[in-house]
Coordinates of C-alpha atoms in Angstrom, one line a residue:
M1 CA 16.2 48.1 27.6
A2 CA 14.1 47.2 24.9
S3 CA 10.2 45.6 25.2
S4 CA 9.9 41.6 24.0
G5 CA 7.5 43.7 21.2
E6 CA 10.6 46.2 19.6
G7 CA 7.8 49.0 17.6
T8 CA 5.4 48.7 20.3
C9 CA 3.7 50.2 21.8
T10 CA 5.3 49.1 26.2
L11 CA 2.1 50.3 28.1
C12 CA -0.2 49.0 25.4
N13 CA 0.7 45.9 24.6
D14 CA -2.6 43.7 26.0
D15 CA -3.5 40.7 27.5
D16 CA -6.0 40.5 24.6
G17 CA -3.0 40.4 21.7
T18 CA -3.5 44.4 20.2
S19 CA -0.4 46.3 19.6
T20 CA -0.1 49.9 18.2
E21 CA 2.9 51.0 17.2
A22 CA 5.8 52.9 19.2
V23 CA 7.3 56.3 18.9
T24 CA 8.7 57.5 21.3
W25 CA 10.9 55.9 23.7
C26 CA 11.6 56.9 27.5
T27 CA 15.8 56.7 28.7
E28 CA 15.0 57.0 32.3
C29 CA 11.6 55.2 32.7
E30 CA 13.5 52.4 29.6
V31 CA 9.9 52.3 27.8
L32 CA 8.7 52.0 24.5
L33 CA 5.4 54.9 24.1
C34 CA 2.4 54.7 21.0
T35 CA 1.3 58.8 20.6
G36 CA -1.4 58.7 22.9
C37 CA 0.5 57.4 26.1
E38 CA 3.1 60.3 24.6
K39 CA 0.2 62.8 26.2
H40 CA 0.3 60.7 29.2
H41 CA 3.9 61.2 29.7
T42 CA 4.9 64.4 29.5
K43 CA 1.7 65.7 31.5
S44 CA 1.8 63.7 34.3
K45 CA 4.6 65.4 37.3
A46 CA 6.5 61.7 37.4
S47 CA 6.8 61.7 34.3
K48 CA 7.1 64.9 32.6
D49 CA 10.6 65.8 33.2
H50 CA 11.4 62.3 31.3
K51 CA 14.3 62.7 28.4
T52 CA 13.2 61.2 24.9
M53 CA 13.5 60.5 22.0
S54 CA 11.9 59.2 18.3
T55 CA 12.4 54.9 18.4
K56 CA 14.2 55.9 14.8
D57 CA 17.0 56.9 17.5
Y58 CA 16.4 55.2 20.4
H59 CA 16.7 51.1 17.3
N60 CA 20.2 54.4 15.5
L61 CA 21.5 53.2 18.8
P62 CA 24.7 50.2 19.3
K63 CA 22.9 46.5 19.8
F64 CA 25.3 47.1 23.1
M65 CA 23.7 49.6 24.1
L66 CA 20.7 48.9 24.2
E67 CA 21.6 46.8 26.5
I68 CA 22.2 49.2 29.2
S69 CA 19.8 50.1 32.2
S70 CA 19.7 52.6 34.1
Q71 CA 18.4 49.6 36.5
C72 CA 20.2 47.8 39.2
R73 CA 20.2 44.9 37.1
D74 CA 21.0 42.8 40.6
H75 CA 18.7 44.5 43.4
K76 CA 16.2 46.7 40.4
K77 CA 17.1 50.4 42.0
K78 CA 17.3 53.0 40.0
F79 CA 21.7 53.5 40.1
E80 CA 22.1 56.6 41.9
L81 CA 25.5 56.7 43.2
Y82 CA 29.0 55.8 40.7
C83 CA 32.2 53.7 42.7
S84 CA 35.6 55.1 41.3
F85 CA 37.1 52.6 42.5
H86 CA 35.5 50.2 40.8
A87 CA 34.1 52.4 38.3
C88 CA 30.6 51.2 38.0
P89 CA 27.9 52.5 39.2
C90 CA 25.3 51.2 41.6
C91 CA 21.8 51.5 44.0
I92 CA 21.0 52.1 47.0
Q93 CA 21.4 48.7 48.3
C94 CA 24.1 48.1 46.6
I95 CA 26.3 50.3 49.0
T96 CA 25.7 48.1 51.4
D97 CA 26.5 44.5 50.2
K98 CA 29.1 45.5 47.5
H99 CA 30.7 49.0 49.1
K100 CA 30.9 49.8 51.9
K101 CA 34.8 49.7 52.1
C102 CA 34.4 52.0 49.4
Q103 CA 35.0 55.7 50.2
D104 CA 35.5 56.9 46.8
L105 CA 31.0 57.2 45.6
K106 CA 30.2 60.0 43.6
P107 CA 26.1 61.1 42.5
L108 CA 26.1 58.7 39.2
S109 CA 24.4 62.9 38.1
D110 CA 27.1 64.9 38.6
I111 CA 29.2 62.1 36.7
L112 CA 26.7 61.6 33.9
K113 CA 26.9 65.6 33.3
Q114 CA 27.5 67.1 30.5
V115 CA 29.4 63.7 29.5
K116 CA 29.2 64.2 25.5
S117 CA 30.5 67.8 25.5
S118 CA 33.6 66.8 27.4
A119 CA 36.4 66.3 26.3
S120 CA 36.5 62.3 26.6
V121 CA 34.2 61.8 23.7
Q122 CA 36.6 64.1 21.6
L123 CA 39.3 61.7 23.1
F124 CA 38.1 58.4 22.0
E125 CA 36.6 59.5 18.9
K126 CA 40.5 60.6 18.7
D127 CA 41.5 57.3 19.9
L128 CA 39.0 55.0 17.6
K129 CA 40.3 56.8 15.2
N130 CA 43.6 55.1 15.6
V131 CA 43.1 51.9 16.8
K132 CA 41.5 51.9 13.6
E133 CA 44.4 53.8 11.8
N134 CA 46.9 51.0 13.6
L135 CA 44.9 48.5 12.7
E136 CA 44.6 49.1 9.0
E137 CA 48.4 50.0 9.6
I138 CA 48.9 46.9 11.1
I139 CA 46.7 44.6 8.0
K140 CA 48.3 46.6 5.2
Y141 CA 52.1 45.5 7.4
L142 CA 51.3 41.5 7.8
N143 CA 50.0 41.8 4.0
S144 CA 53.4 43.2 3.1
R145 CA 55.4 40.8 5.7
M146 CA 52.8 37.5 3.5
N147 CA 54.0 39.4 0.4
T148 CA 57.5 39.3 1.4
S149 CA 58.0 35.8 2.8
N150 CA 55.9 34.3 -0.2
S151 CA 59.1 35.8 -2.4
Q152 CA 62.0 34.8 0.4
K153 CA 59.9 31.1 -0.1
T154 CA 61.0 31.6 -4.1
K155 CA 64.2 33.1 -3.9
A156 CA 65.5 30.3 -1.4
A157 CA 63.4 27.7 -3.4
E158 CA 65.7 29.3 -6.5
Q159 CA 68.4 29.3 -4.7
I160 CA 67.9 24.9 -3.5
R161 CA 68.2 24.2 -7.4
S162 CA 70.7 26.8 -8.7
M163 CA 72.9 25.0 -5.5
R164 CA 71.3 21.7 -7.5
K165 CA 72.6 22.5 -10.6
S166 CA 76.2 23.4 -9.4
I167 CA 75.9 20.5 -8.4
D168 CA 75.1 18.2 -11.2
D169 CA 77.5 20.2 -12.9
F170 CA 80.4 19.4 -11.1
L171 CA 79.3 15.8 -10.8
N172 CA 79.5 15.3 -14.5
K173 CA 82.4 17.4 -15.3
L174 CA 84.3 15.4 -12.5
E175 CA 82.2 11.9 -14.3
Q176 CA 83.1 13.1 -17.7
K177 CA 86.9 13.6 -16.8
I178 CA 86.3 9.9 -15.0
L179 CA 86.0 8.0 -18.2
D180 CA 87.6 10.1 -20.3
D181 CA 91.1 9.4 -18.4
L182 CA 89.1 5.0 -18.0
E183 CA 89.2 5.8 -22.2
S184 CA 92.8 6.4 -22.3
K185 CA 94.0 4.2 -19.9
H186 CA 91.5 1.1 -21.5
S187 CA 93.3 2.4 -25.3
Q188 CA 96.5 2.5 -23.9
L189 CA 96.1 -1.2 -23.1
K190 CA 94.5 -2.8 -26.0
S191 CA 96.7 -1.8 -28.4
K192 CA 100.0 -3.4 -26.3
T193 CA 96.8 -6.3 -26.2
N194 CA 96.2 -6.4 -29.6
T195 CA 100.5 -5.9 -30.9
L196 CA 101.1 -9.0 -28.6
L197 CA 99.0 -10.8 -29.8
Q198 CA 100.0 -10.2 -33.3
Q199 CA 103.0 -10.2 -33.2
V200 CA 102.2 -14.3 -31.2
K201 CA 99.6 -14.6 -34.5
T202 CA 103.3 -14.1 -36.3
Q203 CA 105.8 -16.8 -34.7
A204 CA 102.2 -19.6 -34.4
N205 CA 101.3 -18.7 -38.4
Q206 CA 105.4 -19.8 -38.9
I207 CA 105.0 -22.9 -36.8
S208 CA 101.8 -23.8 -38.6
Q209 CA 103.3 -23.5 -42.3
L210 CA 106.4 -25.2 -41.3
Q211 CA 104.4 -28.3 -39.2
S212 CA 103.2 -28.3 -43.1
E213 CA 106.3 -28.5 -44.7
F214 CA 107.8 -30.2 -42.0
S215 CA 105.1 -33.7 -43.2
K216 CA 106.1 -32.9 -47.1
M217 CA 109.1 -33.3 -46.4
T218 CA 108.8 -36.8 -44.2
Q219 CA 107.7 -38.7 -47.2
Y220 CA 108.7 -36.9 -50.3
A221 CA 112.6 -35.7 -49.6
T222 CA 115.9 -37.2 -50.3
E223 CA 118.0 -38.3 -47.0
L224 CA 120.1 -35.4 -46.9
Q225 CA 117.3 -33.2 -47.9
T226 CA 115.5 -34.4 -44.1
Y227 CA 119.1 -34.6 -42.9
V228 CA 119.0 -30.0 -43.9
G229 CA 115.4 -28.7 -43.3
L230 CA 115.7 -30.9 -39.5
R231 CA 118.9 -27.9 -39.2
E232 CA 116.5 -25.3 -40.2
I233 CA 113.7 -26.8 -38.4
E234 CA 115.7 -27.1 -35.1
K235 CA 116.5 -23.5 -35.7
T236 CA 113.6 -22.4 -36.3
T237 CA 111.2 -24.3 -33.7
S238 CA 114.5 -23.1 -31.6
K239 CA 113.7 -19.4 -31.9
A240 CA 110.0 -19.3 -31.5
A241 CA 110.6 -21.0 -27.6
K242 CA 113.1 -18.8 -27.1
Y243 CA 111.0 -16.6 -28.3
I244 CA 107.8 -17.9 -25.9
D245 CA 110.3 -17.5 -22.8
E246 CA 111.0 -13.9 -23.1
L247 CA 107.6 -13.7 -23.5
K248 CA 107.0 -15.3 -20.1
S249 CA 110.1 -13.7 -18.2
G250 CA 109.2 -10.7 -19.3
N251 CA 105.5 -8.5 -18.2
N252 CA 103.2 -9.9 -21.3
F253 CA 101.6 -12.4 -19.7
E254 CA 100.5 -10.4 -16.5
E255 CA 97.1 -9.7 -16.2
K256 CA 95.8 -6.0 -15.9
N257 CA 92.5 -5.3 -14.7
S258 CA 90.7 -2.0 -15.0
E259 CA 88.4 -1.2 -11.6
V260 CA 87.6 2.6 -10.5
K261 CA 88.4 4.1 -7.8
I262 CA 85.8 6.5 -6.6
S263 CA 87.8 9.3 -4.7
P264 CA 86.9 9.2 -0.4
A265 CA 85.7 12.9 -1.2
L266 CA 82.9 11.8 -3.2
Q267 CA 81.7 8.5 -1.2
S268 CA 81.2 11.0 2.3
I269 CA 78.8 12.1 0.4
L270 CA 76.7 9.9 1.1
Q271 CA 77.2 8.7 4.6
E272 CA 78.3 13.0 6.2
V273 CA 76.0 14.6 3.7
Q274 CA 72.6 13.6 5.8
L275 CA 71.7 17.8 5.0
F276 CA 71.1 19.8 1.8
G277 CA 70.6 22.8 3.4
N278 CA 68.5 24.2 6.7
I279 CA 65.5 26.8 6.6
N280 CA 65.9 29.2 8.9
I281 CA 63.0 32.1 10.3
N282 CA 65.3 34.5 11.4
T283 CA 64.1 37.0 13.8
R284 CA 64.7 41.0 14.0
Q285 CA 62.9 44.5 14.9
S286 CA 59.2 45.1 13.4
T287 CA 59.5 47.9 11.6
L288 CA 55.3 48.9 12.2
Q289 CA 54.8 52.3 13.0
I290 CA 51.4 52.8 14.3
K291 CA 50.0 54.9 17.3
P292 CA 50.6 54.7 20.9
G293 CA 46.9 55.1 22.8
R294 CA 46.7 56.1 25.6
K295 CA 47.0 53.7 29.0
D296 CA 43.9 53.0 31.1
Q297 CA 41.2 55.4 29.0
A298 CA 38.2 54.7 30.2
Q299 CA 39.1 56.3 33.4
N300 CA 39.4 60.1 31.4
L301 CA 35.5 60.3 32.1
V302 CA 35.6 59.7 36.3
P303 CA 39.2 62.2 37.0
A304 CA 39.8 59.5 39.8
I305 CA 43.3 59.7 38.9
P306 CA 44.2 62.2 41.5
R307 CA 46.8 65.3 40.1
I308 CA 50.8 65.2 42.1
E309 CA 49.3 68.0 43.7
E310 CA 47.0 65.9 46.0
I311 CA 48.0 63.5 47.3
K312 CA 47.8 63.5 50.9
P313 CA 49.0 60.4 52.5
T314 CA 46.9 59.6 56.4
M315 CA 48.6 58.4 58.9
L316 CA 46.5 55.3 60.6
R317 CA 48.4 53.5 63.3
T318 CA 52.4 52.0 63.6
L319 CA 52.8 48.3 63.7
T320 CA 53.4 47.5 67.3
I321 CA 56.4 45.5 67.8
P322 CA 57.0 42.9 70.2
E323 CA 59.9 43.7 72.9
D324 CA 62.2 39.9 72.3
M325 CA 60.7 40.8 68.4
K326 CA 62.5 44.7 68.4
S327 CA 65.2 45.6 66.0
E328 CA 68.4 48.1 65.5
S329 CA 68.5 46.6 61.5
T330 CA 65.3 47.3 59.4
P331 CA 62.9 45.1 58.8
V332 CA 61.2 44.8 55.3
C333 CA 57.8 45.8 55.5
M334 CA 54.8 44.8 53.1
I335 CA 50.9 45.0 53.3
L336 CA 49.0 42.2 52.0
P337 CA 45.4 41.7 50.0
D338 CA 44.0 41.7 53.1
G339 CA 45.1 44.4 55.1
K340 CA 47.4 42.1 57.4
C341 CA 50.9 43.6 57.6
L342 CA 54.2 41.2 56.5
I343 CA 58.3 42.8 58.1
L344 CA 61.2 40.3 57.6
N345 CA 63.1 41.5 60.4
R346 CA 66.9 41.0 61.2
Y347 CA 68.1 40.6 64.0
K348 CA 72.3 40.2 65.2
D349 CA 73.6 38.8 67.5
G350 CA 74.2 35.7 65.3
R351 CA 70.1 35.3 66.5
S352 CA 67.9 33.5 63.5
H353 CA 66.0 35.9 60.7
A354 CA 61.7 35.5 60.7
L355 CA 58.4 37.1 59.0
L356 CA 56.6 37.7 61.6
L357 CA 53.2 38.4 60.3
F358 CA 50.6 41.1 61.9
G359 CA 47.0 42.0 62.1
N360 CA 44.6 45.0 61.2
D361 CA 44.8 46.6 63.7
G362 CA 48.9 46.4 64.1
I363 CA 48.8 44.0 66.6
F364 CA 52.0 40.9 66.6
E365 CA 50.5 37.6 65.6
R366 CA 52.6 35.1 65.1
Q367 CA 56.8 34.0 63.5
V368 CA 55.3 32.7 60.0
I369 CA 59.1 31.1 59.7
T370 CA 62.6 31.4 60.0
F371 CA 65.9 31.7 58.0
T372 CA 69.4 31.0 59.7
E373 CA 70.6 32.9 56.1
Y374 CA 71.5 36.8 56.1
L375 CA 68.0 37.8 53.6
H376 CA 68.0 40.4 52.4
D377 CA 64.6 41.5 50.5
A378 CA 60.9 39.7 50.5
C379 CA 57.6 40.3 48.2
Y380 CA 53.7 39.8 48.4
V381 CA 53.6 37.6 44.7
T382 CA 49.9 35.8 44.4
N383 CA 48.2 33.2 46.7
N384 CA 49.6 33.5 49.8
T385 CA 52.9 33.5 48.8
V386 CA 55.6 35.7 50.0
A387 CA 59.6 36.0 48.2
V388 CA 62.6 36.4 49.4
A389 CA 65.9 36.7 48.9
L390 CA 68.3 35.3 50.3
G391 CA 71.8 37.2 49.1
I392 CA 74.5 36.0 48.3
N393 CA 73.1 32.6 48.2
N394 CA 72.8 32.9 44.9
K395 CA 68.7 32.3 45.5
T396 CA 65.3 32.7 46.2
V397 CA 62.3 31.2 47.8
L398 CA 58.9 31.5 47.5
V399 CA 57.1 30.7 51.4
D400 CA 53.3 29.4 51.8
L401 CA 52.3 31.7 54.6
K402 CA 49.8 29.2 55.8
K403 CA 52.1 26.1 55.2
N404 CA 54.9 28.6 57.2
Q405 CA 57.7 26.5 54.7
I406 CA 59.3 27.3 51.9
I407 CA 57.6 25.8 48.6
Q408 CA 59.5 26.7 45.7
T409 CA 63.3 27.8 45.4
I410 CA 64.9 29.7 42.3
K411 CA 68.6 29.7 41.5
L412 CA 70.0 32.5 39.8
S413 CA 73.4 33.0 38.5
H414 CA 73.9 35.8 40.3
Y415 CA 73.3 38.0 43.7
C416 CA 70.1 38.0 44.9
F417 CA 69.8 41.5 46.6
R418 CA 66.9 42.3 45.9
V419 CA 63.3 41.3 44.7
A420 CA 59.5 42.3 43.1
S421 CA 56.2 40.5 41.8
D422 CA 53.1 41.7 39.9
G423 CA 51.5 38.1 40.8
K424 CA 53.2 36.6 37.2
L425 CA 56.3 37.7 37.3
L426 CA 59.1 38.0 39.8
V427 CA 61.7 40.2 39.5
I428 CA 65.4 39.2 41.2
S429 CA 68.1 42.5 40.8
S430 CA 71.7 43.0 42.2
D431 CA 73.7 45.3 41.6
Y432 CA 74.1 45.3 38.2
T433 CA 72.2 42.5 37.8
S434 CA 67.8 41.2 37.3
T435 CA 66.5 38.3 36.1
I436 CA 62.7 38.1 35.2
V437 CA 60.6 34.8 36.0
N438 CA 58.3 34.0 35.7
L439 CA 55.3 32.2 37.9
N440 CA 54.3 30.0 35.5
D441 CA 56.8 27.3 33.9
L442 CA 60.1 29.8 36.0
S443 CA 61.2 30.9 33.1
Q444 CA 64.6 32.8 33.6
T445 CA 65.3 36.0 31.1
N446 CA 68.2 37.8 32.0
L447 CA 68.5 41.7 31.9
K448 CA 72.4 42.5 32.2
G449 CA 72.8 46.7 32.9
V450 CA 69.7 46.4 34.8
G451 CA 70.3 46.3 38.0
A452 CA 69.7 48.9 41.2
T453 CA 69.3 49.0 44.7
K454 CA 65.4 48.3 45.9
I455 CA 62.8 47.2 42.5
S456 CA 59.3 47.1 42.0
L457 CA 57.1 45.7 39.0
F458 CA 54.2 47.7 37.9
G459 CA 52.8 47.8 34.4
G460 CA 55.6 45.8 32.8
Y461 CA 58.2 48.1 34.2
I462 CA 61.0 47.5 35.7
Y463 CA 61.5 51.1 38.8
G464 CA 63.7 51.1 40.8
T465 CA 66.4 53.4 43.3
I466 CA 70.2 53.8 42.7
F467 CA 70.8 55.1 45.7
T468 CA 74.5 56.4 45.2
E469 CA 73.0 58.3 41.8
N470 CA 70.2 59.4 43.5
K471 CA 68.3 58.2 41.3
V472 CA 65.6 57.0 40.0
C473 CA 65.0 55.0 37.1
C474 CA 62.6 53.1 35.4
Y475 CA 63.5 50.6 33.1
K476 CA 60.8 48.6 30.2
S477 CA 61.2 44.5 30.5
T478 CA 63.5 44.3 27.9
G479 CA 66.0 45.8 30.5
E480 CA 66.4 48.9 27.8
P481 CA 65.9 52.4 29.9
L482 CA 63.0 54.2 29.8
W483 CA 63.6 57.2 31.7
T484 CA 65.5 58.8 34.4
F485 CA 64.5 61.2 37.4
Q486 CA 66.6 63.2 40.0
H487 CA 65.3 65.9 42.3
H488 CA 67.0 67.5 45.0
D489 CA 64.2 65.5 48.0
I490 CA 64.9 63.0 46.0
D491 CA 68.7 62.2 48.8
V492 CA 69.8 58.4 48.8
P493 CA 67.0 56.8 47.5
V494 CA 66.4 53.5 48.6
G495 CA 63.2 52.0 48.5
I496 CA 60.4 52.5 45.7
A497 CA 57.0 50.9 45.2
L498 CA 54.0 53.0 43.1
D499 CA 50.1 53.2 43.2
K500 CA 47.3 52.2 41.1
N501 CA 48.0 55.3 39.2
G502 CA 51.4 54.8 38.4
F503 CA 53.2 57.4 40.5
V504 CA 55.4 56.7 41.8
Y505 CA 56.8 56.7 45.7
I506 CA 60.0 56.9 47.0
A507 CA 62.0 57.0 50.3
S508 CA 64.8 59.1 50.5
R509 CA 66.5 58.2 53.7
K510 CA 69.8 61.1 53.7
N511 CA 66.7 63.9 54.2
N512 CA 63.9 61.7 55.9
R513 CA 60.9 62.3 53.0
I514 CA 58.3 60.5 51.6
V515 CA 58.0 62.0 47.5
V516 CA 56.4 60.2 45.0
V517 CA 57.0 60.8 41.6
S518 CA 55.2 61.5 38.2
S519 CA 54.1 58.6 36.5
D520 CA 56.1 59.8 33.4
G521 CA 59.9 60.8 35.1
K522 CA 59.5 64.3 35.0
T523 CA 57.9 65.9 38.1
C524 CA 57.7 65.4 42.1
R525 CA 56.6 66.3 45.8
T526 CA 57.5 65.0 49.2
I527 CA 54.5 64.0 51.2
L528 CA 55.6 63.3 54.1
S529 CA 58.9 64.8 56.1
E530 CA 60.9 64.4 59.5
A531 CA 57.7 66.4 60.1
D532 CA 54.6 64.3 59.7
G533 CA 56.9 61.2 62.0
I534 CA 59.8 59.9 59.2
N535 CA 63.1 58.9 60.1
Y536 CA 65.1 57.0 59.0
P537 CA 63.5 55.2 55.5
V538 CA 64.4 52.5 53.4
Y539 CA 61.8 50.4 52.5
I540 CA 57.6 51.4 51.7
D541 CA 54.7 49.3 50.5
I542 CA 51.7 50.0 48.3
N543 CA 48.9 47.8 48.6
R544 CA 47.2 49.4 45.3
E545 CA 44.2 47.7 45.5
T546 CA 42.9 49.3 49.7
G547 CA 45.7 53.2 48.9
M548 CA 47.1 51.1 51.4
M549 CA 51.2 52.1 52.0
I550 CA 53.7 51.5 54.2
V551 CA 56.9 52.6 55.6
T552 CA 59.8 52.1 57.4
S553 CA 61.5 54.2 60.4
K554 CA 64.0 54.6 63.6
V555 CA 61.5 54.6 67.0
K556 CA 63.6 55.2 69.5
K557 CA 63.4 52.7 72.6
T558 CA 61.6 54.3 76.0
S559 CA 62.0 51.1 78.4
A560 CA 64.7 51.8 81.4
K561 CA 67.2 49.8 81.2
K562 CA 67.8 50.3 77.0
K563 CA 70.7 52.5 76.8
S564 CA 70.4 56.0 75.7
G565 CA 69.3 57.2 72.4
A566 CA 69.1 53.3 71.3
H567 CA 66.8 53.0 68.6
Y568 CA 65.1 50.3 66.8
H569 CA 63.3 50.3 63.4
T570 CA 59.7 50.4 63.2
A571 CA 57.2 50.6 60.1
I572 CA 54.3 53.4 59.8
I573 CA 51.1 52.9 57.8
Y574 CA 49.6 55.3 56.1
K575 CA 46.6 56.0 53.7
I576 CA 46.7 57.8 50.2

């Protein structure tokens, strides 16, 4: 790392404040050197072979690289080894402190040899280019989506306004129609009333005139004239009275009032129509096309991933099962993070089923918990928790290994025959349906058509065996098939597990083999067979951190009290 004076000689930067401009950087001593110090540096036996570079080139390095040191920060010693398991350099003291159990340690010089000229440099350069192009494509796509979203907003607003105008036009039309009807009926009513009014006024005028003439008659007419006049007045008043009676007997005096009755359908708009409409955000699959990246890129710098031909398991031990716990039913087996083993033992004759814990030496330690239900499968989840599938009970339970009790019950709509977990998700499967359970909130996602004999979960993908078809399958987390593999070495595949490199390990029951399938599902190889003591393998589990593998196998009983040919199932532990 650079010294505090980034442009001055590290060795000449004395306490008196004098300093000399540096011209060289020693990559091994990690100091800046002036011209004079550089001459002594190149002549010294201890440093004459050290690699150096100009300070100009040194300061052209990325900032994060200037912070990289060739010495261990914890122990202040030079890195000499490389741990492939932890993918980090280490000094001699690191081995005793942090890497006691690490077996794959290599000289750092072998790892760094010809790094710049290796194919990894070109691959990472291509990766950077692809990532940049992908990011640019994503930016272009997102900008396009924003423009599309803006256009959709404008179009939606136009649709809203258009609908409002259509409604307004329609209501205006209805309004004019009812106003015209009001005008027509009002005119008819007005006309009839006016006609009647004129007739009554005519009658009233006649009576008024008659009243005036009657007064004159009584003053000036003779007796004869008065007599005759009274007869005429009588006729006129009788006729007028008869007219009034006719008016009263008819419907002429009925009060005809105008009123409007609003259409119920129109009135219901104010009560029933609460929304003008809905704004929905519809989701569909993206059309974005990006270049696929390589997985586990950092591994390209270190040849840590073996070829399938290099996988050679080494047998470590066989579980020692107490005599009274031995069973002819195949136990479910798994390896815990601390190296201990757990088996889910099934008993016959109505006896309960139990989770049994075995130590790192394969010796039985204790019984964790018993069940009365028939158990089908189990897997390690996280934090000393194990998931146990309860088959036709349509539920899976989580068991705390320290508390020796069930802490969670997960109920499903289908049978729970198989179970697998990566610590974050839990996949529970029947023959034809699987459910992904998010362990954070226990939300469920149903995957119809994804069923298997046994399942495993790795890298976001679901792996399964179908023993009736001699198939090994790989599915995306959405349930979409990724690949299917068949081979004559795989006969009635049952158990399935994956190592840290993505190799798929299959328990081939009928021909007594353990077969490894490549991560792309294209090739396979038998790594254990009957000659290695594999007999009727059903379950298999792998601890990806430690590389420990456990496989169930059938063993003949040797006790003289047992019938000839009797057997029980145990589990064998390997290092892969």
